[in-house]
Amino acid sequence: MLQVDYLIIGQGLAGSFLSHQLIGEGCSVMVVDEEKPDTASKVASGVINPVTGRRMVRTWEIETLMPFAVKAYGQLGEELGLPLIKQCNILDFHPTPQMKLAFAERFPVEKEYLRLPENEHAWNNYFNYFFGYGEIEPCWLIDLGTMLELWRKYLAKKSALLEEKFVLENCTIRKDAIEYKNILARKILFSDGVSGFSNPYFHLLPYANNKGEALIVAIPDLPSNHIYKQGINIVPWRNNLFWVGSSYDWNYTDPHPSEAFKAKVLNQLNSWLKLPYQLIDHLASERPANMERRPFVGLHPTHPSVGILNGFGTKGCTLAPFFAKQLSRHLLYDEPIMPEADVRRFSRILSR
């Protein structure tokens, strides 16, 4: 049998960083992943934003997570030979007087991340807006598509990728070893995204199904050095296109693109954007969100050979690098995982 240290299920954002960390520590891995075009990592915008929500509050642990992520994407890009991250600040166009006031009220206490423009009319040739705008800085944009594609090629070249759908029934899980087909591993680590909803080891965790959608559009005359926000986001995408979205649908009947979303976003875009554009594509995917809005990281409390790195929701770009390293260091050196993320906080329900 082929012997490896770790069997990793999933090559999305979490699985990619986890395999990268473990390989960097000198471990052998086998990543099992079925190639799909509509996974959450491939559909995500790739934005790291330090201040979020209508109340303009700091993202959880952003002072630690953002510098770590910026460094991690930079280093991975150097290894893969292409830049994966760039600073791309958000221009937040206020849709109402109340939102402009909310930004102004937060500015004195969030000067580290919020900026007031010198000229509120600077973007009049590009957008319809009546209540000015503010800037969120620094924000970062990750080229997720390139990252996932290049890391997949790297894994394949190292014979560390099994391109197929993982079938748990073909896996024998013991306390000291994992057998999957012709592979023998010390532990199995699930970074399986929405498949975690039905994973028998972790399905009792408080997952919250969430669907996101986005339109891919060509806007030739719009500068690609900013992210633009007014109800919807316009984010620079690969191939000189823009990603426009997103929705946060908690009550959906299927994970596919919906005509209702497309009509709503096109209506918003038509009323906001002054420039001509062309609709290129319509994307949708389910996200592995959870009700606590904190990730699931660590080893199962009663099955020590089974681990998890999942539940990142819409903050995967910010969270995945840091917690992939925390899990790898925990596995190798028994270093602690941040308590708010450690899956052992659910020991009672997972031990049923």
mmCIF file of C-alpha atoms in Angstrom:
data_model
loop_
_atom_site.group_PDB
_atom_site.id
_atom_site.type_symbol
_atom_site.label_atom_id
_atom_site.label_comp_id
_atom_site.label_asym_id
_atom_site.label_seq_id
_atom_site.Cartn_x
_atom_site.Cartn_y
_atom_site.Cartn_z
ATOM 1 C CA MET A 1 0.000 0.000 0.000
ATOM 2 C CA LEU A 2 1.017 3.617 -0.511
ATOM 3 C CA GLN A 3 1.817 5.054 2.924
ATOM 4 C CA VAL A 4 1.365 8.770 3.703
ATOM 5 C CA ASP A 5 1.154 10.777 6.883
ATOM 6 C CA TYR A 6 -2.166 12.481 6.140
ATOM 7 C CA LEU A 7 -5.140 11.875 3.884
ATOM 8 C CA ILE A 8 -6.795 15.232 3.122
ATOM 9 C CA ILE A 9 -10.311 15.356 1.720
ATOM 10 C CA GLY A 10 -10.871 18.425 -0.454
ATOM 11 C CA GLN A 11 -8.639 20.808 -2.419
ATOM 12 C CA GLY A 12 -10.507 24.027 -1.912
ATOM 13 C CA LEU A 13 -8.967 26.959 -0.107
ATOM 14 C CA ALA A 14 -8.739 25.134 3.238
ATOM 15 C CA GLY A 15 -7.458 21.861 1.820
ATOM 16 C CA SER A 16 -4.892 23.634 -0.332
ATOM 17 C CA PHE A 17 -3.405 25.597 2.560
ATOM 18 C CA LEU A 18 -3.516 22.575 4.868
ATOM 19 C CA SER A 19 -1.652 20.386 2.378
ATOM 20 C CA HIS A 20 0.817 23.214 1.731
ATOM 21 C CA GLN A 21 1.523 23.624 5.443
ATOM 22 C CA LEU A 22 1.979 19.898 6.058
ATOM 23 C CA ILE A 23 4.236 19.437 3.027
ATOM 24 C CA GLY A 24 6.248 22.429 4.222
ATOM 25 C CA GLU A 25 6.702 20.638 7.564
ATOM 26 C CA GLY A 26 8.147 17.620 5.756
ATOM 27 C CA CYS A 27 4.992 15.475 5.865
ATOM 28 C CA SER A 28 3.621 13.306 3.077
ATOM 29 C CA VAL A 29 -0.010 13.829 2.068
ATOM 30 C CA MET A 30 -2.583 12.522 -0.350
ATOM 31 C CA VAL A 31 -5.350 14.946 -1.306
ATOM 32 C CA VAL A 32 -8.593 13.408 -2.571
ATOM 33 C CA ASP A 33 -10.646 15.836 -4.621
ATOM 34 C CA GLU A 34 -13.153 15.595 -7.443
ATOM 35 C CA GLU A 35 -12.711 18.376 -9.995
ATOM 36 C CA LYS A 36 -15.811 20.631 -9.934
ATOM 37 C CA PRO A 37 -16.278 24.088 -11.477
ATOM 38 C CA ASP A 38 -18.723 25.445 -8.896
ATOM 39 C CA THR A 39 -17.121 24.914 -5.499
ATOM 40 C CA ALA A 40 -17.316 27.757 -2.977
ATOM 41 C CA SER A 41 -13.583 28.519 -3.291
ATOM 42 C CA LYS A 42 -13.769 28.796 -7.091
ATOM 43 C CA VAL A 43 -16.834 31.055 -7.058
ATOM 44 C CA ALA A 44 -15.671 33.337 -4.220
ATOM 45 C CA SER A 45 -14.611 36.913 -4.961
ATOM 46 C CA GLY A 46 -11.296 36.556 -3.126
ATOM 47 C CA VAL A 47 -11.614 39.703 -0.990
ATOM 48 C CA ILE A 48 -10.045 40.277 2.432
ATOM 49 C CA ASN A 49 -11.919 43.151 4.074
ATOM 50 C CA PRO A 50 -10.973 44.319 7.596
ATOM 51 C CA VAL A 51 -14.254 46.191 8.219
ATOM 52 C CA THR A 52 -17.615 44.650 7.395
ATOM 53 C CA GLY A 53 -21.345 45.023 7.863
ATOM 54 C CA ARG A 54 -23.667 47.984 7.988
ATOM 55 C CA ARG A 55 -22.180 49.026 11.337
ATOM 56 C CA MET A 56 -18.636 49.048 9.907
ATOM 57 C CA VAL A 57 -17.204 46.791 12.621
ATOM 58 C CA ARG A 58 -13.854 45.048 12.497
ATOM 59 C CA THR A 59 -13.770 41.501 11.216
ATOM 60 C CA TRP A 60 -13.110 38.978 13.999
ATOM 61 C CA GLU A 61 -9.396 38.815 14.946
ATOM 62 C CA ILE A 62 -8.489 40.847 11.855
ATOM 63 C CA GLU A 63 -5.390 42.350 13.511
ATOM 64 C CA THR A 64 -3.900 38.837 13.621
ATOM 65 C CA LEU A 65 -5.527 37.165 10.643
ATOM 66 C CA MET A 66 -4.997 39.772 7.907
ATOM 67 C CA PRO A 67 -1.209 40.231 8.272
ATOM 68 C CA PHE A 68 -0.813 36.454 8.456
ATOM 69 C CA ALA A 69 -2.912 35.935 5.325
ATOM 70 C CA VAL A 70 -1.102 38.634 3.332
ATOM 71 C CA LYS A 71 2.239 37.013 4.125
ATOM 72 C CA ALA A 72 0.957 33.492 3.419
ATOM 73 C CA TYR A 73 -0.485 34.340 -0.017
ATOM 74 C CA GLY A 74 2.683 36.239 -0.873
ATOM 75 C CA GLN A 75 4.913 33.313 0.036
ATOM 76 C CA LEU A 76 2.734 30.777 -1.790
ATOM 77 C CA GLY A 77 2.733 32.979 -4.880
ATOM 78 C CA GLU A 78 6.526 33.117 -4.811
ATOM 79 C CA GLU A 79 6.691 29.319 -4.600
ATOM 80 C CA LEU A 80 4.235 28.875 -7.479
ATOM 81 C CA GLY A 81 5.852 31.552 -9.615
ATOM 82 C CA LEU A 82 2.921 33.955 -9.962
ATOM 83 C CA PRO A 83 1.606 36.775 -7.734
ATOM 84 C CA LEU A 84 -1.577 35.722 -5.933
ATOM 85 C CA ILE A 85 -2.382 38.814 -3.856
ATOM 86 C CA LYS A 86 -2.600 42.561 -4.403
ATOM 87 C CA GLN A 87 -3.894 45.481 -2.385
ATOM 88 C CA CYS A 88 -7.264 46.566 -3.761
ATOM 89 C CA ASN A 89 -9.115 48.972 -1.466
ATOM 90 C CA ILE A 90 -12.907 49.233 -1.276
ATOM 91 C CA LEU A 91 -14.690 52.392 -2.342
ATOM 92 C CA ASP A 92 -17.884 52.296 -0.290
ATOM 93 C CA PHE A 93 -20.553 54.425 -2.024
ATOM 94 C CA HIS A 94 -23.177 55.376 0.547
ATOM 95 C CA PRO A 95 -26.677 54.385 -0.651
ATOM 96 C CA THR A 96 -28.513 56.563 1.902
ATOM 97 C CA PRO A 97 -27.821 59.586 4.126
ATOM 98 C CA GLN A 98 -28.031 57.252 7.112
ATOM 99 C CA MET A 99 -25.223 55.056 5.757
ATOM 100 C CA LYS A 100 -23.079 58.116 5.106
ATOM 101 C CA LEU A 101 -23.655 59.200 8.696
ATOM 102 C CA ALA A 102 -22.809 55.710 9.963
ATOM 103 C CA PHE A 103 -19.488 55.808 8.098
ATOM 104 C CA ALA A 104 -18.701 59.275 9.456
ATOM 105 C CA GLU A 105 -19.482 58.158 13.010
ATOM 106 C CA ARG A 106 -17.202 55.127 12.734
ATOM 107 C CA PHE A 107 -14.348 57.064 11.148
ATOM 108 C CA PRO A 108 -12.909 58.590 14.374
ATOM 109 C CA VAL A 109 -12.633 55.156 16.031
ATOM 110 C CA GLU A 110 -11.538 53.211 12.926
ATOM 111 C CA LYS A 111 -8.947 55.535 11.398
ATOM 112 C CA GLU A 112 -6.688 52.509 10.949
ATOM 113 C CA TYR A 113 -9.009 51.169 8.244
ATOM 114 C CA LEU A 114 -11.373 53.975 7.155
ATOM 115 C CA ARG A 115 -10.556 56.950 4.922
ATOM 116 C CA LEU A 116 -12.549 60.005 3.881
ATOM 117 C CA PRO A 117 -12.120 61.110 0.240
ATOM 118 C CA GLU A 118 -10.594 64.422 -0.732
ATOM 119 C CA ASN A 119 -13.145 64.801 -3.533
ATOM 120 C CA GLU A 120 -16.532 63.081 -3.149
ATOM 121 C CA HIS A 121 -17.308 63.743 -6.820
ATOM 122 C CA ALA A 122 -14.232 61.971 -8.184
ATOM 123 C CA TRP A 123 -16.230 59.030 -9.540
ATOM 124 C CA ASN A 124 -19.169 60.910 -11.061
ATOM 125 C CA ASN A 125 -18.202 59.799 -14.574
ATOM 126 C CA TYR A 126 -18.421 56.145 -13.563
ATOM 127 C CA PHE A 127 -21.317 55.835 -11.106
ATOM 128 C CA ASN A 128 -24.588 57.378 -10.055
ATOM 129 C CA TYR A 129 -24.283 58.222 -6.363
ATOM 130 C CA PHE A 130 -25.724 61.017 -4.305
ATOM 131 C CA PHE A 131 -24.343 60.689 -0.769
ATOM 132 C CA GLY A 132 -20.602 60.457 -1.304
ATOM 133 C CA TYR A 133 -18.326 57.549 -0.489
ATOM 134 C CA GLY A 134 -15.632 56.403 1.891
ATOM 135 C CA GLU A 135 -12.642 54.137 1.466
ATOM 136 C CA ILE A 136 -11.724 50.979 3.371
ATOM 137 C CA GLU A 137 -7.959 50.452 3.479
ATOM 138 C CA PRO A 138 -6.097 48.157 3.292
ATOM 139 C CA CYS A 139 -8.196 45.548 1.519
ATOM 140 C CA TRP A 140 -6.668 42.674 -0.395
ATOM 141 C CA LEU A 141 -7.675 40.699 -3.465
ATOM 142 C CA ILE A 142 -6.673 37.057 -3.915
ATOM 143 C CA ASP A 143 -6.455 35.366 -7.313
ATOM 144 C CA LEU A 144 -8.140 32.212 -6.050
ATOM 145 C CA GLY A 145 -8.612 30.628 -9.465
ATOM 146 C CA THR A 146 -4.909 30.784 -10.272
ATOM 147 C CA MET A 147 -3.922 29.663 -6.788
ATOM 148 C CA LEU A 148 -6.146 26.575 -6.785
ATOM 149 C CA GLU A 149 -5.160 25.613 -10.320
ATOM 150 C CA LEU A 150 -1.404 25.944 -9.746
ATOM 151 C CA TRP A 151 -1.476 24.154 -6.390
ATOM 152 C CA ARG A 152 -3.475 21.325 -7.940
ATOM 153 C CA LYS A 153 -0.816 20.941 -10.637
ATOM 154 C CA TYR A 154 1.860 20.934 -7.939
ATOM 155 C CA LEU A 155 0.096 18.171 -6.008
ATOM 156 C CA ALA A 156 -0.389 16.115 -9.172
ATOM 157 C CA LYS A 157 3.292 16.475 -10.065
ATOM 158 C CA LYS A 158 4.213 15.177 -6.590
ATOM 159 C CA SER A 159 1.762 12.252 -6.997
ATOM 160 C CA ALA A 160 -0.085 13.692 -3.985
ATOM 161 C CA LEU A 161 -3.499 14.121 -5.652
ATOM 162 C CA LEU A 162 -6.217 11.550 -6.202
ATOM 163 C CA GLU A 163 -8.759 13.107 -8.587
ATOM 164 C CA GLU A 164 -11.998 11.394 -7.682
ATOM 165 C CA LYS A 165 -15.026 11.747 -5.454
ATOM 166 C CA PHE A 166 -14.230 10.625 -1.936
ATOM 167 C CA VAL A 167 -16.481 7.763 -0.812
ATOM 168 C CA LEU A 168 -16.448 7.256 2.934
ATOM 169 C CA GLU A 169 -17.724 3.687 2.568
ATOM 170 C CA ASN A 170 -14.389 2.823 0.925
ATOM 171 C CA CYS A 171 -12.501 4.104 3.953
ATOM 172 C CA THR A 172 -11.588 2.116 7.078
ATOM 173 C CA ILE A 173 -10.988 4.419 10.036
ATOM 174 C CA ARG A 174 -9.193 3.105 13.103
ATOM 175 C CA LYS A 175 -7.713 4.954 16.072
ATOM 176 C CA ASP A 176 -4.178 4.553 14.804
ATOM 177 C CA ALA A 177 -4.557 4.357 11.012
ATOM 178 C CA ILE A 178 -6.697 5.121 7.980
ATOM 179 C CA GLU A 179 -7.095 2.831 4.978
ATOM 180 C CA TYR A 180 -8.562 4.195 1.761
ATOM 181 C CA LYS A 181 -8.335 1.891 -1.246
ATOM 182 C CA ASN A 182 -4.556 1.351 -1.604
ATOM 183 C CA ILE A 183 -3.573 4.236 0.703
ATOM 184 C CA LEU A 184 -2.547 3.908 4.338
ATOM 185 C CA ALA A 185 -2.447 7.132 6.392
ATOM 186 C CA ARG A 186 -1.978 8.131 10.013
ATOM 187 C CA LYS A 187 -4.956 10.495 10.025
ATOM 188 C CA ILE A 188 -7.752 11.699 7.758
ATOM 189 C CA LEU A 189 -8.467 15.446 7.639
ATOM 190 C CA PHE A 190 -11.748 16.715 6.219
ATOM 191 C CA SER A 191 -11.602 20.033 4.357
ATOM 192 C CA ASP A 192 -14.605 18.996 2.327
ATOM 193 C CA GLY A 193 -16.679 22.193 2.239
ATOM 194 C CA VAL A 194 -20.407 21.636 1.984
ATOM 195 C CA SER A 195 -19.912 17.870 1.990
ATOM 196 C CA GLY A 196 -19.291 18.350 5.699
ATOM 197 C CA PHE A 197 -23.039 18.860 6.131
ATOM 198 C CA SER A 198 -23.509 15.098 5.661
ATOM 199 C CA ASN A 199 -20.190 13.856 7.038
ATOM 200 C CA PRO A 200 -21.173 11.339 9.763
ATOM 201 C CA TYR A 201 -18.265 12.402 11.966
ATOM 202 C CA PHE A 202 -19.100 16.104 11.886
ATOM 203 C CA HIS A 203 -22.678 16.516 10.649
ATOM 204 C CA LEU A 204 -23.874 17.471 14.155
ATOM 205 C CA LEU A 205 -21.831 20.679 14.068
ATOM 206 C CA PRO A 206 -23.958 23.840 13.693
ATOM 207 C CA TYR A 207 -23.562 24.228 9.941
ATOM 208 C CA ALA A 208 -25.814 26.766 8.248
ATOM 209 C CA ASN A 209 -26.408 26.190 4.547
ATOM 210 C CA ASN A 210 -25.698 29.357 2.618
ATOM 211 C CA LYS A 211 -25.851 30.034 -1.117
ATOM 212 C CA GLY A 212 -23.883 32.732 -2.878
ATOM 213 C CA GLU A 213 -24.281 33.991 -6.434
ATOM 214 C CA ALA A 214 -22.368 36.391 -8.638
ATOM 215 C CA LEU A 215 -22.398 37.706 -12.193
ATOM 216 C CA ILE A 216 -19.218 37.926 -14.258
ATOM 217 C CA VAL A 217 -19.272 41.024 -16.462
ATOM 218 C CA ALA A 218 -16.964 42.917 -18.797
ATOM 219 C CA ILE A 219 -16.695 46.656 -18.017
ATOM 220 C CA PRO A 220 -13.863 47.837 -20.303
ATOM 221 C CA ASP A 221 -13.788 51.437 -19.050
ATOM 222 C CA LEU A 222 -13.841 50.759 -15.297
ATOM 223 C CA PRO A 223 -10.434 50.917 -13.518
ATOM 224 C CA SER A 224 -9.509 47.599 -11.926
ATOM 225 C CA ASN A 225 -7.482 49.023 -9.037
ATOM 226 C CA HIS A 226 -10.439 49.244 -6.621
ATOM 227 C CA ILE A 227 -13.360 47.220 -5.340
ATOM 228 C CA TYR A 228 -16.626 49.147 -5.664
ATOM 229 C CA LYS A 229 -19.495 48.730 -3.223
ATOM 230 C CA GLN A 230 -23.058 50.018 -3.042
ATOM 231 C CA GLY A 231 -25.407 47.272 -1.975
ATOM 232 C CA ILE A 232 -23.609 44.992 -4.429
ATOM 233 C CA ASN A 233 -19.860 44.628 -4.922
ATOM 234 C CA ILE A 234 -17.954 45.037 -8.186
ATOM 235 C CA VAL A 235 -14.662 43.179 -7.785
ATOM 236 C CA PRO A 236 -11.819 42.857 -10.314
ATOM 237 C CA TRP A 237 -11.821 39.264 -11.617
ATOM 238 C CA ARG A 238 -9.437 37.330 -13.819
ATOM 239 C CA ASN A 239 -9.142 37.919 -17.584
ATOM 240 C CA ASN A 240 -9.944 41.648 -17.171
ATOM 241 C CA LEU A 241 -13.496 40.876 -16.064
ATOM 242 C CA PHE A 242 -15.430 41.872 -12.934
ATOM 243 C CA TRP A 243 -17.233 39.769 -10.343
ATOM 244 C CA VAL A 244 -20.566 41.356 -9.313
ATOM 245 C CA GLY A 245 -22.479 40.127 -6.269
ATOM 246 C CA SER A 246 -23.053 38.588 -3.906
ATOM 247 C CA SER A 247 -26.138 37.188 -2.295
ATOM 248 C CA TYR A 248 -26.439 35.508 1.075
ATOM 249 C CA ASP A 249 -29.393 33.197 0.559
ATOM 250 C CA TRP A 250 -30.276 31.076 3.576
ATOM 251 C CA ASN A 251 -33.542 29.692 2.161
ATOM 252 C CA TYR A 252 -32.889 28.226 -1.265
ATOM 253 C CA THR A 253 -34.242 25.192 -3.076
ATOM 254 C CA ASP A 254 -31.163 24.353 -5.157
ATOM 255 C CA PRO A 255 -27.515 25.467 -5.464
ATOM 256 C CA HIS A 256 -27.814 26.625 -9.086
ATOM 257 C CA PRO A 257 -27.819 30.175 -10.532
ATOM 258 C CA SER A 258 -31.250 31.791 -10.216
ATOM 259 C CA GLU A 259 -33.049 34.125 -12.601
ATOM 260 C CA ALA A 260 -34.307 36.160 -9.635
ATOM 261 C CA PHE A 261 -30.765 36.967 -8.544
ATOM 262 C CA LYS A 262 -29.674 37.877 -12.054
ATOM 263 C CA ALA A 263 -32.623 40.217 -12.580
ATOM 264 C CA LYS A 264 -32.122 41.895 -9.207
ATOM 265 C CA VAL A 265 -28.384 42.490 -9.663
ATOM 266 C CA LEU A 266 -28.716 43.697 -13.245
ATOM 267 C CA ASN A 267 -31.332 46.183 -12.081
ATOM 268 C CA GLN A 268 -28.969 47.437 -9.354
ATOM 269 C CA LEU A 269 -26.076 47.610 -11.782
ATOM 270 C CA ASN A 270 -28.104 49.530 -14.368
ATOM 271 C CA SER A 271 -29.135 52.157 -11.829
ATOM 272 C CA TRP A 272 -25.650 52.560 -10.321
ATOM 273 C CA LEU A 273 -23.117 52.071 -13.122
ATOM 274 C CA LYS A 274 -22.881 54.716 -15.874
ATOM 275 C CA LEU A 275 -20.544 52.676 -18.075
ATOM 276 C CA PRO A 276 -21.517 50.100 -20.723
ATOM 277 C CA TYR A 277 -20.995 46.470 -19.723
ATOM 278 C CA GLN A 278 -21.539 42.954 -21.035
ATOM 279 C CA LEU A 279 -22.802 39.983 -19.045
ATOM 280 C CA ILE A 280 -20.397 37.052 -19.467
ATOM 281 C CA ASP A 281 -21.379 34.429 -16.893
ATOM 282 C CA HIS A 282 -23.540 33.685 -13.856
ATOM 283 C CA LEU A 283 -22.044 31.675 -10.962
ATOM 284 C CA ALA A 284 -23.511 30.085 -7.855
ATOM 285 C CA SER A 285 -22.279 27.854 -5.067
ATOM 286 C CA GLU A 286 -23.097 26.650 -1.572
ATOM 287 C CA ARG A 287 -20.827 27.837 1.245
ATOM 288 C CA PRO A 288 -19.797 25.867 4.337
ATOM 289 C CA ALA A 289 -21.087 28.535 6.727
ATOM 290 C CA ASN A 290 -22.062 27.974 10.345
ATOM 291 C CA MET A 291 -24.311 29.593 12.911
ATOM 292 C CA GLU A 292 -21.430 30.619 15.192
ATOM 293 C CA ARG A 293 -19.454 32.303 12.369
ATOM 294 C CA ARG A 294 -16.324 30.665 13.746
ATOM 295 C CA PRO A 295 -14.458 27.867 11.930
ATOM 296 C CA PHE A 296 -14.237 24.203 12.877
ATOM 297 C CA VAL A 297 -10.594 23.244 13.452
ATOM 298 C CA GLY A 298 -9.007 20.246 15.126
ATOM 299 C CA LEU A 299 -9.407 16.553 15.880
ATOM 300 C CA HIS A 300 -12.626 14.715 16.672
ATOM 301 C CA PRO A 301 -12.980 14.300 20.460
ATOM 302 C CA THR A 302 -13.649 10.534 20.281
ATOM 303 C CA HIS A 303 -11.980 9.632 16.978
ATOM 304 C CA PRO A 304 -8.388 10.919 17.282
ATOM 305 C CA SER A 305 -7.450 9.874 13.745
ATOM 306 C CA VAL A 306 -10.164 12.120 12.239
ATOM 307 C CA GLY A 307 -9.710 15.889 11.870
ATOM 308 C CA ILE A 308 -11.491 18.861 10.353
ATOM 309 C CA LEU A 309 -10.698 22.246 8.804
ATOM 310 C CA ASN A 310 -14.004 23.683 7.620
ATOM 311 C CA GLY A 311 -16.863 26.091 8.335
ATOM 312 C CA PHE A 312 -15.255 29.289 7.014
ATOM 313 C CA GLY A 313 -18.375 30.698 5.334
ATOM 314 C CA THR A 314 -17.714 33.973 3.510
ATOM 315 C CA LYS A 315 -14.389 34.652 5.289
ATOM 316 C CA GLY A 316 -12.355 31.785 3.883
ATOM 317 C CA CYS A 317 -9.681 33.974 2.295
ATOM 318 C CA THR A 318 -9.000 35.602 5.649
ATOM 319 C CA LEU A 319 -9.304 32.545 7.883
ATOM 320 C CA ALA A 320 -7.933 29.570 5.940
ATOM 321 C CA PRO A 321 -4.170 30.360 5.958
ATOM 322 C CA PHE A 322 -4.008 31.001 9.714
ATOM 323 C CA PHE A 323 -6.076 28.018 10.814
ATOM 324 C CA ALA A 324 -4.408 25.645 8.347
ATOM 325 C CA LYS A 325 -1.155 26.429 10.111
ATOM 326 C CA GLN A 326 -2.756 26.103 13.539
ATOM 327 C CA LEU A 327 -4.077 22.647 12.660
ATOM 328 C CA SER A 328 -0.765 21.495 11.191
ATOM 329 C CA ARG A 329 1.152 22.708 14.253
ATOM 330 C CA HIS A 330 -1.392 21.009 16.507
ATOM 331 C CA LEU A 331 -0.987 17.731 14.635
ATOM 332 C CA LEU A 332 2.794 17.800 14.640
ATOM 333 C CA TYR A 333 3.700 19.547 17.885
ATOM 334 C CA ASP A 334 0.507 19.468 19.944
ATOM 335 C CA GLU A 335 0.344 23.271 19.891
ATOM 336 C CA PRO A 336 -3.055 24.666 20.977
ATOM 337 C CA ILE A 337 -5.771 25.772 18.566
ATOM 338 C CA MET A 338 -7.510 29.078 19.231
ATOM 339 C CA PRO A 339 -10.366 28.140 21.626
ATOM 340 C CA GLU A 340 -13.022 29.990 19.595
ATOM 341 C CA ALA A 341 -12.146 27.786 16.594
ATOM 342 C CA ASP A 342 -11.221 24.490 18.251
ATOM 343 C CA VAL A 343 -13.797 21.857 17.298
ATOM 344 C CA ARG A 344 -13.502 20.426 20.806
ATOM 345 C CA ARG A 345 -15.869 23.178 21.940
ATOM 346 C CA PHE A 346 -18.522 20.820 20.525
ATOM 347 C CA SER A 347 -17.204 17.724 22.311
ATOM 348 C CA ARG A 348 -20.551 17.037 23.949
ATOM 349 C CA ILE A 349 -22.558 16.803 20.738
ATOM 350 C CA LEU A 350 -19.771 15.127 18.727
ATOM 351 C CA SER A 351 -19.422 12.412 21.368
ATOM 352 C CA ARG A 352 -22.984 11.216 20.922
#
